[in-house]
Amino acid sequence: MSHRLEPLLRPRRVAVVGASAREDSMGEWVLENLRRGGFVGDVYPVNPVYDDINGMRCFASLEGLPQRPDLVIFAVADANLEPALDDAIEAGIPAAVIMTSLILDDDTDPPLKERVRRKTKRAGMLVCGANGMGFYNVRDKVWACGFDSTMHAAPGNVAIISHSGSGMSGIIDCEERLRINFAISTGNEIGVTMDEYLDFVLDLPETRAVGLFVETARNPQGFRKALEKACDRRVPIVVLKVGRTEKSRELTVSHSGAMAGDDAAYDALFDRYGVQRVYDQDAWTTALILFAELSPVGMGGLVSLHDSGGERQLMFDMAEEIGVPMTELQPATIAALENVLDPELPAVNPLDAWSRGGPNAGQQMTECLTLMMQDSGAAMGAVVHDRAPGGGIYASYLSYMQHAHAQSGKPVALVSARAGTGADEAVIKSTHAGFPVLDGLRSFLVGVRALFSHRDFLLRPAASVPRVDERIVAHWDDRLDDGEALGEAEALEMLRAFGIETSRPAFVRSADEAERAARQCGYPVVLKTAREGVLHKTEQQGVVLDIADAASLRNSFNALESRLGPDAFVAPMITGGVELFLGVRRDPQFGPIVLIGFGGVLAEVIRDVTFALPPFDAAHARRCLDRLTMRPLFDGVRGAPASDIDAFCDTAARFSAMVAKLADVIGEIDVNPIIALPDGVVAVDALVIGKDRRNSAAA
């Protein structure tokens, strides 16, 4: 099936406007890269200065070409780009690559970048760039780029899509272990956005893994849809997402003018679709190599073989820090290892199998690695040895890796504690044969964590999201449509309508009414202001807790009335349990994001919180909850009974279903606290603010 991006990424004829014979110019490099990449179609150099360039006929203008090209690559300065673009649009060329920044000194309004955006959009032209480095479709032999690069053999098995040009070239130009099938520097995406390129590479049969270097999603819904496609295709996505800090997000906006969403929203998005996030380029590259070159990992943890006691300890420390499970060896495996090891070496994982050395050391290493990888709790193995002088590797390392793999059927990698080289012939050959040779223990362990995480993601059962009555949805959709805030009583009513258990506060306007309400619900009680416009009651000293008798209630009511007026709520004081909160914040790109965390004053002081994309089921809520630092509070502390974690997760799922159905009208929600009791949960306070669809263009 033909893809929408075919004219751009698989052109049959390419015109190069600004083609040049001048050494090391962009016009020369574009022509050279088309040649080096093995392009088999027609190439039309366009430059009125030349009659021919390196034996190719050169044309004075696009108008004089013998056939209409599918793609035009602009190798001209920004000052000359607009008239050249006008000619390309006039000629009906469907796609273009623009690598310059589209910035002019003393420009007019609107500026060049906006003028180019408008013109290409009107023409329906597919544009790669601007302010990028072009692309390498290695598979189809189309190198549409204007810069030097290493050679890439087709077909590869990894696609890289990067907002950063250096983020792309800095990897593919120096890392020969990574077999590139497709790489693109998307630039500031005045036309085609990252999600469209991702959709394209997911259709390539060779794609085993995709690396994304993300500044922001310029088409958030398209990005989400492309990640969903990757999930459906079971293709692992490894993301290096920048913009975690406020300053970094500001730089994203100033660099490209793109909207930068909240980093927490991206975490929720990646969690939903099994995307593996890393935080530096070393881990990014290593994870991609592991996904591309290893056979799939089964259940279990990591076993590692060492020739150093100190490095074995380092492995254990770092694996625990990063969150990689190390296999607890079975008694039979331990007994077999003890028969092979020198007596002074403990048979534990990670395993130091080198003590006395000698002529049988290689055989001892081979047997130890094989035994560990045959253990039923081992998913994969690692040989952690330092590189040979000059960054090379010894053949014996590869030998016992290959033997252990043959005997166990499980993947194994060779890892150096310190960086080696990605250009050594033996290193590259071994990696491409399915025995990756990698550098740096930390980046390796981050990559292994990604492997295990993706494995576990694929094993999750299909989500079972709670169903919602559409009549209830319609009622609250209408109620929130004007963007107003709901008072506490109405907010709790809305939660109850969606199946969430809440307290039922009584509205009172006098001390006598407060006393009658307290007698009905029973002491102790809570007294809260119901004054209109007071959204955060504790900040206004509008909450009095644990009122034990009528006299105390009357005194508290009088004091509250003098500060905030007579309108108040009286509700039962719920004691015991664990205070949590459920919330919603509206991300400018992805809309409502659900927050799950520990509540009460802890919500603002501890900020132990996780984020999730609605809707989700109770199992997903449980995974989110299990990531929280204070999660053990659910199990009971110092004699306190355990809280009903299942009821809370079910409530969180119902909450997420409500949020998803009301996504267009929800601005903000705080349910704080929601108390998890030994038997059930109850929400005791809530704030709901609508999103005014009439006056807001935000997501």
PDB file of C-alpha atoms in Angstrom, residues 429-551:
ATOM      1  CA  LYS A 429      30.606  -8.238  13.482  1.00  0.00           C
ATOM      2  CA  SER A 430      29.690  -9.743  16.854  1.00  0.00           C
ATOM      3  CA  THR A 431      26.944  -7.191  17.451  1.00  0.00           C
ATOM      4  CA  HIS A 432      25.359  -7.802  14.073  1.00  0.00           C
ATOM      5  CA  ALA A 433      25.544 -11.549  14.665  1.00  0.00           C
ATOM      6  CA  GLY A 434      23.250 -11.166  17.668  1.00  0.00           C
ATOM      7  CA  PHE A 435      25.898 -10.890  20.388  1.00  0.00           C
ATOM      8  CA  PRO A 436      26.029  -7.154  21.096  1.00  0.00           C
ATOM      9  CA  VAL A 437      29.278  -5.685  22.353  1.00  0.00           C
ATOM     10  CA  LEU A 438      28.412  -2.607  24.386  1.00  0.00           C
ATOM     11  CA  ASP A 439      30.068   0.149  26.372  1.00  0.00           C
ATOM     12  CA  GLY A 440      29.331   1.380  29.869  1.00  0.00           C
ATOM     13  CA  LEU A 441      27.562  -0.508  32.613  1.00  0.00           C
ATOM     14  CA  ARG A 442      24.963   2.174  33.365  1.00  0.00           C
ATOM     15  CA  SER A 443      23.741   2.593  29.793  1.00  0.00           C
ATOM     16  CA  PHE A 444      23.654  -1.200  29.401  1.00  0.00           C
ATOM     17  CA  LEU A 445      21.516  -1.631  32.503  1.00  0.00           C
ATOM     18  CA  VAL A 446      19.164   1.131  31.403  1.00  0.00           C
ATOM     19  CA  GLY A 447      18.848  -0.722  28.091  1.00  0.00           C
ATOM     20  CA  VAL A 448      18.146  -4.015  29.870  1.00  0.00           C
ATOM     21  CA  ARG A 449      15.522  -2.316  31.997  1.00  0.00           C
ATOM     22  CA  ALA A 450      13.896  -1.130  28.768  1.00  0.00           C
ATOM     23  CA  LEU A 451      13.979  -4.682  27.365  1.00  0.00           C
ATOM     24  CA  PHE A 452      12.341  -6.119  30.471  1.00  0.00           C
ATOM     25  CA  SER A 453       9.817  -3.276  30.693  1.00  0.00           C
ATOM     26  CA  HIS A 454       8.744  -3.702  27.067  1.00  0.00           C
ATOM     27  CA  ARG A 455       8.514  -7.467  27.555  1.00  0.00           C
ATOM     28  CA  ASP A 456       6.250  -6.966  30.570  1.00  0.00           C
ATOM     29  CA  PHE A 457       4.170  -4.374  28.728  1.00  0.00           C
ATOM     30  CA  LEU A 458       3.470  -6.820  25.897  1.00  0.00           C
ATOM     31  CA  LEU A 459       2.316  -9.419  28.423  1.00  0.00           C
ATOM     32  CA  ARG A 460      -0.300  -7.171  30.009  1.00  0.00           C
ATOM     33  CA  PRO A 461      -3.880  -8.300  29.459  1.00  0.00           C
ATOM     34  CA  ALA A 462      -6.180  -5.984  27.532  1.00  0.00           C
ATOM     35  CA  ALA A 463      -7.450  -3.123  29.677  1.00  0.00           C
ATOM     36  CA  SER A 464     -10.969  -3.375  31.082  1.00  0.00           C
ATOM     37  CA  VAL A 465     -12.048   0.243  31.521  1.00  0.00           C
ATOM     38  CA  PRO A 466     -15.243   0.861  33.552  1.00  0.00           C
ATOM     39  CA  ARG A 467     -18.291   1.639  31.444  1.00  0.00           C
ATOM     40  CA  VAL A 468     -20.101   4.945  31.849  1.00  0.00           C
ATOM     41  CA  ASP A 469     -23.773   5.824  31.400  1.00  0.00           C
ATOM     42  CA  GLU A 470     -23.917   8.274  28.483  1.00  0.00           C
ATOM     43  CA  ARG A 471     -26.968  10.015  29.968  1.00  0.00           C
ATOM     44  CA  ILE A 472     -24.904  10.911  33.024  1.00  0.00           C
ATOM     45  CA  VAL A 473     -22.105  12.113  30.777  1.00  0.00           C
ATOM     46  CA  ALA A 474     -24.485  14.368  28.849  1.00  0.00           C
ATOM     47  CA  HIS A 475     -25.838  15.947  32.040  1.00  0.00           C
ATOM     48  CA  TRP A 476     -22.423  16.869  33.465  1.00  0.00           C
ATOM     49  CA  ASP A 477     -21.088  17.869  30.064  1.00  0.00           C
ATOM     50  CA  ASP A 478     -23.811  20.508  29.908  1.00  0.00           C
ATOM     51  CA  ARG A 479     -23.203  21.562  33.502  1.00  0.00           C
ATOM     52  CA  LEU A 480     -19.458  22.146  33.014  1.00  0.00           C
ATOM     53  CA  ASP A 481     -19.742  23.713  29.576  1.00  0.00           C
ATOM     54  CA  ASP A 482     -19.558  27.294  30.791  1.00  0.00           C
ATOM     55  CA  GLY A 483     -16.245  26.800  32.596  1.00  0.00           C
ATOM     56  CA  GLU A 484     -17.571  27.534  36.079  1.00  0.00           C
ATOM     57  CA  ALA A 485     -16.291  25.860  39.256  1.00  0.00           C
ATOM     58  CA  LEU A 486     -18.564  23.449  41.102  1.00  0.00           C
ATOM     59  CA  GLY A 487     -18.998  23.888  44.829  1.00  0.00           C
ATOM     60  CA  GLU A 488     -17.985  21.049  47.125  1.00  0.00           C
ATOM     61  CA  ALA A 489     -21.450  19.521  47.421  1.00  0.00           C
ATOM     62  CA  GLU A 490     -22.060  19.547  43.681  1.00  0.00           C
ATOM     63  CA  ALA A 491     -18.544  18.270  42.933  1.00  0.00           C
ATOM     64  CA  LEU A 492     -19.116  15.330  45.264  1.00  0.00           C
ATOM     65  CA  GLU A 493     -22.504  14.762  43.644  1.00  0.00           C
ATOM     66  CA  MET A 494     -20.781  14.515  40.256  1.00  0.00           C
ATOM     67  CA  LEU A 495     -18.347  11.929  41.587  1.00  0.00           C
ATOM     68  CA  ARG A 496     -21.190   9.853  43.028  1.00  0.00           C
ATOM     69  CA  ALA A 497     -22.961   9.951  39.670  1.00  0.00           C
ATOM     70  CA  PHE A 498     -19.944   8.161  38.193  1.00  0.00           C
ATOM     71  CA  GLY A 499     -19.867   5.474  40.877  1.00  0.00           C
ATOM     72  CA  ILE A 500     -17.375   7.013  43.325  1.00  0.00           C
ATOM     73  CA  GLU A 501     -18.240   6.789  47.016  1.00  0.00           C
ATOM     74  CA  THR A 502     -18.203  10.196  48.761  1.00  0.00           C
ATOM     75  CA  SER A 503     -19.154  11.818  52.021  1.00  0.00           C
ATOM     76  CA  ARG A 504     -22.480  13.693  52.021  1.00  0.00           C
ATOM     77  CA  PRO A 505     -22.001  17.080  53.698  1.00  0.00           C
ATOM     78  CA  ALA A 506     -25.041  18.923  55.064  1.00  0.00           C
ATOM     79  CA  PHE A 507     -25.381  22.596  54.130  1.00  0.00           C
ATOM     80  CA  VAL A 508     -26.051  24.872  57.112  1.00  0.00           C
ATOM     81  CA  ARG A 509     -26.383  28.645  57.682  1.00  0.00           C
ATOM     82  CA  SER A 510     -26.528  28.885  61.482  1.00  0.00           C
ATOM     83  CA  ALA A 511     -25.105  27.329  64.619  1.00  0.00           C
ATOM     84  CA  ASP A 512     -28.456  25.714  65.368  1.00  0.00           C
ATOM     85  CA  GLU A 513     -28.595  24.113  61.924  1.00  0.00           C
ATOM     86  CA  ALA A 514     -25.016  22.924  62.383  1.00  0.00           C
ATOM     87  CA  GLU A 515     -25.929  21.256  65.681  1.00  0.00           C
ATOM     88  CA  ARG A 516     -28.939  19.493  64.142  1.00  0.00           C
ATOM     89  CA  ALA A 517     -26.792  18.239  61.245  1.00  0.00           C
ATOM     90  CA  ALA A 518     -24.140  16.983  63.664  1.00  0.00           C
ATOM     91  CA  ARG A 519     -26.699  15.080  65.719  1.00  0.00           C
ATOM     92  CA  GLN A 520     -27.923  13.363  62.569  1.00  0.00           C
ATOM     93  CA  CYS A 521     -24.509  12.219  61.359  1.00  0.00           C
ATOM     94  CA  GLY A 522     -22.917  11.755  64.799  1.00  0.00           C
ATOM     95  CA  TYR A 523     -19.819  13.234  66.377  1.00  0.00           C
ATOM     96  CA  PRO A 524     -16.989  13.827  65.700  1.00  0.00           C
ATOM     97  CA  VAL A 525     -17.693  16.084  62.702  1.00  0.00           C
ATOM     98  CA  VAL A 526     -15.942  18.385  60.269  1.00  0.00           C
ATOM     99  CA  LEU A 527     -17.045  21.983  59.735  1.00  0.00           C
ATOM    100  CA  LYS A 528     -16.115  23.632  56.422  1.00  0.00           C
ATOM    101  CA  THR A 529     -16.940  26.943  54.830  1.00  0.00           C
ATOM    102  CA  ALA A 530     -19.337  26.837  51.884  1.00  0.00           C
ATOM    103  CA  ARG A 531     -18.732  30.436  50.917  1.00  0.00           C
ATOM    104  CA  GLU A 532     -19.007  30.879  47.162  1.00  0.00           C
ATOM    105  CA  GLY A 533     -15.675  31.510  45.460  1.00  0.00           C
ATOM    106  CA  VAL A 534     -13.520  29.896  48.174  1.00  0.00           C
ATOM    107  CA  LEU A 535     -11.937  27.057  46.226  1.00  0.00           C
ATOM    108  CA  HIS A 536      -9.109  26.060  48.573  1.00  0.00           C
ATOM    109  CA  LYS A 537     -10.664  26.088  52.021  1.00  0.00           C
ATOM    110  CA  THR A 538      -7.605  25.273  54.125  1.00  0.00           C
ATOM    111  CA  GLU A 539      -5.728  28.258  52.732  1.00  0.00           C
ATOM    112  CA  GLN A 540      -8.560  30.484  54.034  1.00  0.00           C
ATOM    113  CA  GLN A 541      -8.688  28.702  57.436  1.00  0.00           C
ATOM    114  CA  GLY A 542     -12.063  27.438  56.340  1.00  0.00           C
ATOM    115  CA  VAL A 543     -11.863  23.896  57.749  1.00  0.00           C
ATOM    116  CA  VAL A 544     -12.220  22.757  61.364  1.00  0.00           C
ATOM    117  CA  LEU A 545     -11.544  19.059  61.993  1.00  0.00           C
ATOM    118  CA  ASP A 546     -12.468  16.586  64.727  1.00  0.00           C
ATOM    119  CA  ILE A 547     -15.181  18.588  66.482  1.00  0.00           C
ATOM    120  CA  ALA A 548     -16.263  16.350  69.376  1.00  0.00           C
ATOM    121  CA  ASP A 549     -19.336  18.036  70.910  1.00  0.00           C
ATOM    122  CA  ALA A 550     -22.052  20.651  70.446  1.00  0.00           C
ATOM    123  CA  ALA A 551     -20.279  23.384  72.413  1.00  0.00           C
TER     124      ALA A 551
END
